[in-house]
Amino acid sequence: MANKRKKISRTLERKLFQEAGWRCAVPTCPEGNVSLLQMAHIIPVEKDGKDEFDNMIVLCSNCHIRFDKDTEKTMDRKSMRQLKRNLSIINGRYSHFEFRVLEYFFKNKSINEIELYGRDLDVMYLINDGLLEIKPVRLQNAINFPPKIYLITKKGKEFIEHWTNIESLDEKLI
């Protein structure tokens, strides 16, 4: 008789998808495909892995296959556990918008600044943690709310490097 898996509860599924931001949890995933998302076990059910929040992560189907097969030795269980810890830090510390700002700088490595209108509160924790700083701007004929330019700091670049390489986001980075 085939080994039938227990269905994952909707509550657990929702928590996992929220943790990953409704996308593949691998920060360097080239696809970030939201239509092919799957819940993956860090320790497989076949090896007594449980259907629990701490043992599961959301991946796109390609990253899930890469993780399960691990032929390139780049997505092992240790990496998945670190990725899970990093998600916890990022989600507990930064807003969805701040996460997108970090992602923008990761995808545009040659760009060191971003212009935003009235977003001080939205990037407040990135500024407080020293990952972004506000560039002084000279006003020339600015009406109402002039834009502000935010610079990614050296510390911000180090944070992004650790995050995308699935390395520890320890206290010195935040």
Coordinates of N, CA and C in Angstrom, one line a residue:
M1 N 0.8 -1.2 0.0 CA 0.0 0.0 0.0 C 0.9 1.2 0.0
A2 N 0.5 2.2 -0.8 CA 1.3 3.5 -0.9 C 1.2 4.3 0.4
N3 N 2.3 5.0 0.7 CA 2.5 5.8 1.9 C 1.8 7.1 1.6
K4 N 0.6 7.3 2.2 CA -0.2 8.5 2.0 C 0.2 9.6 3.0
R5 N 0.6 10.8 2.5 CA 0.9 11.9 3.5 C -0.3 12.5 4.0
K6 N -0.1 13.0 5.2 CA -1.2 13.8 5.9 C -1.2 15.2 5.2
K7 N -2.4 15.7 5.1 CA -2.6 17.0 4.5 C -2.1 18.1 5.5
I8 N -1.4 19.1 4.9 CA -0.9 20.2 5.7 C -2.1 21.1 6.0
S9 N -2.2 21.6 7.3 CA -3.3 22.4 7.7 C -3.2 23.8 7.0
R10 N -4.4 24.4 6.7 CA -4.5 25.7 6.1 C -3.7 26.7 6.9
T11 N -3.8 26.6 8.2 CA -3.2 27.6 9.1 C -1.7 27.5 8.9
L12 N -1.1 26.3 8.9 CA 0.3 26.2 8.8 C 0.7 26.6 7.4
E13 N 0.0 26.3 6.4 CA 0.2 26.7 5.0 C 0.3 28.2 4.9
R14 N -0.7 28.9 5.5 CA -0.8 30.3 5.4 C 0.5 31.0 6.1
K15 N 0.8 30.4 7.3 CA 2.0 31.0 8.0 C 3.3 30.8 7.2
L16 N 3.4 29.7 6.5 CA 4.6 29.4 5.7 C 4.7 30.4 4.5
F17 N 3.6 30.6 3.9 CA 3.5 31.5 2.7 C 3.7 32.9 3.1
Q18 N 3.2 33.3 4.3 CA 3.4 34.7 4.8 C 4.9 34.9 5.1
E19 N 5.5 33.9 5.7 CA 6.9 34.0 6.1 C 7.8 34.2 4.9
A20 N 7.4 33.6 3.8 CA 8.2 33.7 2.5 C 7.8 34.9 1.7
G21 N 6.8 35.6 2.1 CA 6.3 36.7 1.3 C 5.5 36.3 0.1
W22 N 4.9 35.1 0.1 CA 4.2 34.6 -1.0 C 5.0 34.4 -2.3
R23 N 6.3 34.1 -2.1 CA 7.2 33.8 -3.2 C 8.3 32.8 -2.7
C24 N 9.1 32.4 -3.6 CA 10.2 31.5 -3.3 C 11.0 32.1 -2.2
A25 N 11.4 31.3 -1.2 CA 12.1 31.9 0.0 C 13.6 32.0 -0.3
V26 N 14.1 31.5 -1.4 CA 15.5 31.6 -1.8 C 15.7 33.0 -2.4
P27 N 16.5 33.8 -1.8 CA 16.6 35.2 -2.2 C 17.2 35.4 -3.6
T28 N 18.0 34.5 -4.0 CA 18.6 34.6 -5.4 C 17.8 33.8 -6.4
C29 N 16.7 33.3 -6.1 CA 15.9 32.5 -7.1 C 15.6 33.4 -8.3
P30 N 16.1 32.9 -9.5 CA 15.9 33.7 -10.7 C 14.5 33.8 -11.1
E31 N 13.6 32.9 -10.6 CA 12.3 32.9 -11.0 C 11.3 33.6 -10.1
G32 N 11.5 33.4 -8.8 CA 10.6 33.9 -7.8 C 9.2 33.7 -8.2
N33 N 9.0 32.6 -8.9 CA 7.7 32.3 -9.5 C 6.6 32.0 -8.4
V34 N 5.6 32.8 -8.4 CA 4.6 32.7 -7.4 C 3.5 31.7 -7.8
S35 N 3.5 31.2 -9.1 CA 2.4 30.3 -9.4 C 2.9 28.8 -9.2
L36 N 4.1 28.6 -9.0 CA 4.6 27.2 -8.8 C 5.2 27.0 -7.4
L37 N 4.6 27.7 -6.4 CA 5.2 27.6 -5.0 C 4.8 26.3 -4.4
Q38 N 5.7 25.7 -3.6 CA 5.4 24.5 -2.9 C 6.0 24.6 -1.5
M39 N 5.4 23.8 -0.6 CA 5.9 23.7 0.8 C 6.9 22.5 0.8
A40 N 8.1 22.8 1.3 CA 9.2 21.8 1.3 C 9.5 21.5 2.8
H41 N 9.8 20.3 3.1 CA 10.3 19.8 4.4 C 11.8 20.0 4.4
I42 N 12.3 20.6 5.4 CA 13.8 20.7 5.6 C 14.3 19.3 5.9
I43 N 13.8 18.6 6.9 CA 14.0 17.2 7.1 C 12.9 16.5 6.5
P44 N 13.1 15.6 5.5 CA 12.0 15.0 4.8 C 11.2 14.1 5.7
V45 N 9.9 13.9 5.3 CA 9.0 13.1 6.1 C 9.6 11.7 6.1
E46 N 10.2 11.2 5.1 CA 10.8 9.9 5.0 C 11.9 9.7 6.1
K47 N 12.4 10.8 6.5 CA 13.5 10.7 7.6 C 13.0 11.3 8.9
D48 N 11.7 11.1 9.1 CA 11.0 11.5 10.3 C 10.8 13.0 10.5
G49 N 10.9 13.7 9.4 CA 10.6 15.1 9.4 C 9.1 15.4 9.7
K50 N 8.9 16.4 10.5 CA 7.5 16.7 10.9 C 6.8 17.8 10.0
D51 N 5.5 17.7 10.0 CA 4.8 18.8 9.3 C 4.6 19.9 10.3
E52 N 5.7 20.6 10.6 CA 5.7 21.7 11.6 C 6.4 22.9 10.9
F53 N 6.0 24.1 11.4 CA 6.5 25.4 10.9 C 8.0 25.4 10.8
D54 N 8.7 25.0 11.9 CA 10.2 25.0 11.9 C 10.9 24.1 11.0
N55 N 10.1 23.1 10.5 CA 10.7 22.1 9.6 C 10.3 22.3 8.1
M56 N 9.6 23.4 7.8 CA 9.1 23.6 6.5 C 9.4 25.0 6.0
I57 N 9.5 25.1 4.6 CA 9.8 26.4 4.0 C 9.1 26.4 2.6
V58 N 8.8 27.6 2.1 CA 8.2 27.7 0.8 C 9.3 27.9 -0.3
L59 N 9.2 27.1 -1.3 CA 10.2 27.2 -2.4 C 9.4 27.1 -3.7
C60 N 9.9 27.6 -4.8 CA 9.4 27.4 -6.1 C 9.7 26.0 -6.5
S61 N 9.0 25.4 -7.5 CA 9.2 24.0 -7.8 C 10.7 23.7 -8.3
N62 N 11.3 24.7 -8.9 CA 12.7 24.5 -9.3 C 13.7 24.4 -8.2
C63 N 13.5 25.4 -7.2 CA 14.4 25.3 -6.0 C 14.1 24.1 -5.1
H64 N 12.8 23.7 -5.1 CA 12.4 22.5 -4.3 C 13.1 21.3 -4.9
I65 N 13.1 21.2 -6.2 CA 13.8 20.0 -6.9 C 15.3 20.1 -6.6
R66 N 15.9 21.3 -6.7 CA 17.3 21.5 -6.5 C 17.7 21.1 -5.0
F67 N 16.8 21.5 -4.1 CA 17.0 21.2 -2.7 C 16.9 19.7 -2.5
D68 N 15.9 19.1 -3.0 CA 15.7 17.6 -2.8 C 16.8 16.8 -3.4
K69 N 17.2 17.2 -4.6 CA 18.3 16.4 -5.3 C 19.7 16.9 -4.8
D70 N 19.9 18.2 -4.6 CA 21.1 18.8 -4.1 C 22.3 18.3 -4.9
T71 N 22.2 18.2 -6.2 CA 23.3 17.7 -7.0 C 24.5 18.7 -7.0
E72 N 24.1 20.0 -6.9 CA 25.2 21.0 -7.0 C 25.8 21.3 -5.6
K73 N 25.2 20.7 -4.5 CA 25.7 20.8 -3.2 C 25.6 22.3 -2.7
T74 N 24.6 23.0 -3.2 CA 24.5 24.4 -2.9 C 23.2 24.7 -2.0
M75 N 22.3 23.7 -1.9 CA 21.1 23.9 -1.2 C 20.9 22.7 -0.2
D76 N 21.8 22.5 0.7 CA 21.7 21.4 1.7 C 20.8 21.8 2.9
R77 N 20.6 20.9 3.8 CA 19.8 21.2 4.9 C 20.3 22.3 5.8
K78 N 21.6 22.4 6.0 CA 22.2 23.5 6.8 C 21.8 24.8 6.2
S79 N 21.9 24.9 4.8 CA 21.6 26.2 4.1 C 20.1 26.5 4.3
M80 N 19.2 25.5 4.3 CA 17.8 25.7 4.4 C 17.5 26.2 5.8
R81 N 18.2 25.6 6.8 CA 18.0 26.1 8.2 C 18.4 27.5 8.4
Q82 N 19.5 27.9 7.8 CA 20.0 29.3 7.8 C 19.0 30.2 7.1
L83 N 18.5 29.8 6.0 CA 17.5 30.5 5.2 C 16.3 30.8 6.1
K84 N 15.9 29.7 6.8 CA 14.7 29.8 7.6 C 15.0 30.9 8.8
R85 N 16.2 30.8 9.4 CA 16.5 31.8 10.4 C 16.5 33.2 9.9
N86 N 17.1 33.3 8.7 CA 17.2 34.7 8.0 C 15.8 35.2 7.7
L87 N 14.9 34.4 7.3 CA 13.5 34.8 7.0 C 12.9 35.3 8.3
S88 N 13.2 34.7 9.4 CA 12.6 35.1 10.7 C 13.2 36.4 11.1
I89 N 14.4 36.7 10.9 CA 15.1 38.0 11.2 C 14.5 39.1 10.3
I90 N 14.5 38.8 9.0 CA 14.0 39.9 8.1 C 12.5 40.2 8.3
N91 N 11.7 39.1 8.5 CA 10.3 39.4 8.7 C 9.9 40.0 10.0
G92 N 10.8 39.7 11.0 CA 10.5 40.3 12.3 C 11.0 41.7 12.5
R93 N 11.9 42.1 11.6 CA 12.6 43.4 11.7 C 12.1 44.4 10.6
Y94 N 11.9 43.9 9.4 CA 11.7 44.9 8.3 C 10.3 44.7 7.7
S95 N 9.8 45.8 7.1 CA 8.5 45.8 6.5 C 8.7 45.1 5.1
H96 N 7.6 44.8 4.5 CA 7.6 44.3 3.1 C 8.2 45.3 2.1
F97 N 8.0 46.5 2.3 CA 8.6 47.6 1.5 C 10.1 47.6 1.7
E98 N 10.5 47.6 2.9 CA 12.0 47.6 3.2 C 12.6 46.3 2.5
F99 N 12.0 45.2 2.6 CA 12.5 44.0 2.0 C 12.6 44.2 0.5
R100 N 11.7 44.9 -0.1 CA 11.8 45.2 -1.6 C 12.9 46.2 -1.9
V101 N 13.2 47.1 -1.0 CA 14.3 48.0 -1.2 C 15.6 47.2 -1.2
L102 N 15.8 46.3 -0.2 CA 17.0 45.5 -0.2 C 17.1 44.6 -1.5
E103 N 16.0 44.1 -1.9 CA 15.9 43.3 -3.1 C 16.3 44.1 -4.3
Y104 N 15.9 45.4 -4.4 CA 16.2 46.3 -5.5 C 17.7 46.5 -5.6
F105 N 18.3 46.7 -4.4 CA 19.8 46.9 -4.4 C 20.5 45.6 -4.8
F106 N 20.0 44.5 -4.4 CA 20.6 43.2 -4.8 C 20.6 43.0 -6.3
K107 N 19.4 43.3 -6.9 CA 19.3 43.1 -8.3 C 19.9 44.2 -9.2
N108 N 20.3 45.3 -8.6 CA 20.9 46.4 -9.3 C 22.2 46.8 -8.6
K109 N 23.2 45.9 -8.6 CA 24.4 46.1 -7.8 C 25.2 47.4 -8.2
S110 N 25.0 47.9 -9.4 CA 25.8 49.1 -9.8 C 25.1 50.3 -9.3
I111 N 23.9 50.2 -8.8 CA 23.1 51.4 -8.3 C 23.3 51.5 -6.7
N112 N 23.7 52.7 -6.3 CA 23.9 52.8 -4.8 C 22.9 53.7 -4.1
E113 N 21.9 54.2 -4.9 CA 20.9 55.1 -4.3 C 19.5 54.9 -5.0
I114 N 18.5 55.3 -4.2 CA 17.2 55.2 -4.7 C 16.4 56.4 -4.3
E115 N 15.6 57.0 -5.2 CA 14.8 58.2 -5.0 C 13.4 57.8 -4.6
L116 N 12.9 58.3 -3.5 CA 11.6 57.9 -3.0 C 10.9 59.2 -2.5
Y117 N 9.6 59.2 -2.7 CA 8.8 60.4 -2.2 C 8.0 60.0 -1.0
G118 N 8.3 60.8 0.1 CA 7.5 60.6 1.3 C 7.5 59.2 1.9
R119 N 8.7 58.5 1.9 CA 8.7 57.1 2.4 C 9.6 57.0 3.6
D120 N 9.9 58.1 4.4 CA 10.7 58.0 5.5 C 10.3 56.9 6.5
L121 N 9.0 56.9 6.8 CA 8.5 55.8 7.7 C 8.6 54.4 7.2
D122 N 8.5 54.3 5.9 CA 8.6 53.0 5.2 C 10.0 52.4 5.3
V123 N 11.0 53.2 5.4 CA 12.4 52.7 5.4 C 13.1 53.0 6.7
M124 N 12.3 53.3 7.7 CA 12.8 53.7 9.0 C 13.7 52.7 9.7
Y125 N 13.4 51.4 9.6 CA 14.3 50.4 10.3 C 15.6 50.2 9.5
L126 N 15.5 50.3 8.2 CA 16.7 50.2 7.4 C 17.7 51.4 7.7
I127 N 17.1 52.6 7.9 CA 17.9 53.7 8.3 C 18.4 53.5 9.8
N128 N 17.5 53.2 10.7 CA 17.9 53.0 12.1 C 19.0 51.9 12.2
D129 N 19.0 50.9 11.4 CA 20.0 49.8 11.5 C 21.3 50.2 10.7
G130 N 21.3 51.3 10.0 CA 22.5 51.7 9.3 C 22.7 51.1 8.0
L131 N 21.6 50.5 7.4 CA 21.7 49.9 6.1 C 21.4 50.9 5.0
L132 N 20.7 51.9 5.3 CA 20.4 53.0 4.4 C 20.7 54.3 5.1
E133 N 21.1 55.3 4.3 CA 21.2 56.7 4.9 C 20.6 57.7 3.9
I134 N 20.1 58.8 4.4 CA 19.5 59.8 3.6 C 20.6 60.7 3.0
K135 N 20.6 60.9 1.7 CA 21.5 61.8 1.0 C 20.9 63.2 1.1
P136 N 21.7 64.2 1.6 CA 21.2 65.6 1.5 C 21.0 66.0 0.1
V137 N 19.8 66.6 -0.1 CA 19.5 67.1 -1.5 C 19.2 68.6 -1.5
R138 N 19.8 69.2 -2.5 CA 19.5 70.7 -2.6 C 18.2 70.8 -3.3
L139 N 17.4 71.7 -2.8 CA 16.1 71.9 -3.4 C 16.2 73.0 -4.4
Q140 N 15.7 72.7 -5.6 CA 15.6 73.7 -6.7 C 14.2 73.6 -7.2
N141 N 13.4 74.7 -6.9 CA 12.1 74.8 -7.4 C 11.2 73.6 -6.9
A142 N 11.5 73.0 -5.8 CA 10.7 71.9 -5.3 C 9.3 72.4 -4.8
I143 N 8.3 71.7 -5.2 CA 6.9 72.1 -4.7 C 6.4 71.0 -3.8
N144 N 5.8 71.3 -2.8 CA 5.2 70.3 -1.8 C 6.2 69.4 -1.3
F145 N 6.2 68.2 -1.7 CA 7.1 67.1 -1.1 C 8.2 66.7 -2.1
P146 N 9.4 67.3 -1.9 CA 10.5 66.9 -2.7 C 10.9 65.5 -2.5
P147 N 11.5 64.8 -3.4 CA 11.9 63.4 -3.2 C 13.1 63.4 -2.3
K148 N 13.4 62.3 -1.7 CA 14.6 62.1 -0.9 C 15.4 61.0 -1.6
I149 N 16.7 61.1 -1.5 CA 17.5 60.1 -2.0 C 18.1 59.3 -0.9
Y150 N 18.0 58.0 -1.0 CA 18.5 57.1 0.1 C 19.6 56.3 -0.5
L151 N 20.7 56.3 0.2 CA 22.0 55.6 -0.2 C 22.1 54.3 0.5
I152 N 22.5 53.2 -0.2 CA 22.8 52.0 0.5 C 24.2 52.1 1.1
T153 N 24.3 51.8 2.4 CA 25.6 51.9 3.0 C 26.5 50.7 2.8
K154 N 27.7 50.8 3.3 CA 28.6 49.6 3.3 C 28.0 48.5 4.1
K155 N 27.5 48.8 5.2 CA 26.8 47.8 6.1 C 25.6 47.2 5.4
G156 N 24.9 48.0 4.6 CA 23.7 47.5 3.9 C 24.1 46.6 2.8
K157 N 25.2 46.8 2.1 CA 25.8 45.9 1.1 C 26.2 44.6 1.7
E158 N 26.8 44.7 2.9 CA 27.3 43.5 3.6 C 26.0 42.6 4.0
F159 N 25.0 43.3 4.5 CA 23.8 42.6 4.9 C 23.2 41.9 3.7
I160 N 23.1 42.6 2.6 CA 22.5 42.0 1.3 C 23.4 40.8 0.9
E161 N 24.7 40.9 1.0 CA 25.6 39.8 0.6 C 25.4 38.6 1.5
H162 N 25.3 38.8 2.8 CA 25.1 37.7 3.7 C 23.7 37.0 3.5
W163 N 22.7 37.9 3.3 CA 21.3 37.4 3.1 C 21.2 36.6 1.8
T164 N 21.8 37.1 0.7 CA 21.7 36.4 -0.6 C 22.6 35.1 -0.7
N165 N 23.6 35.1 0.1 CA 24.5 33.9 0.2 C 24.1 32.9 1.2
I166 N 22.9 33.2 1.8 CA 22.3 32.4 2.9 C 23.3 32.2 4.0
E167 N 23.9 33.3 4.5 CA 24.8 33.3 5.6 C 24.1 33.9 6.8
S168 N 24.7 33.8 7.9 CA 24.1 34.3 9.2 C 24.0 35.8 9.1
L169 N 22.8 36.3 9.5 CA 22.5 37.8 9.6 C 22.7 38.1 11.1
D170 N 23.9 38.1 11.6 CA 24.1 38.3 13.0 C 24.0 39.7 13.5
E171 N 24.1 39.9 14.8 CA 23.9 41.2 15.4 C 24.7 42.4 14.8
K172 N 25.9 42.1 14.3 CA 26.7 43.2 13.8 C 26.2 43.7 12.5
L173 N 25.3 42.9 11.8 CA 24.7 43.4 10.6 C 23.4 44.2 10.8
I174 N 22.8 44.0 11.9 CA 21.6 44.8 12.2 C 21.6 45.5 13.5

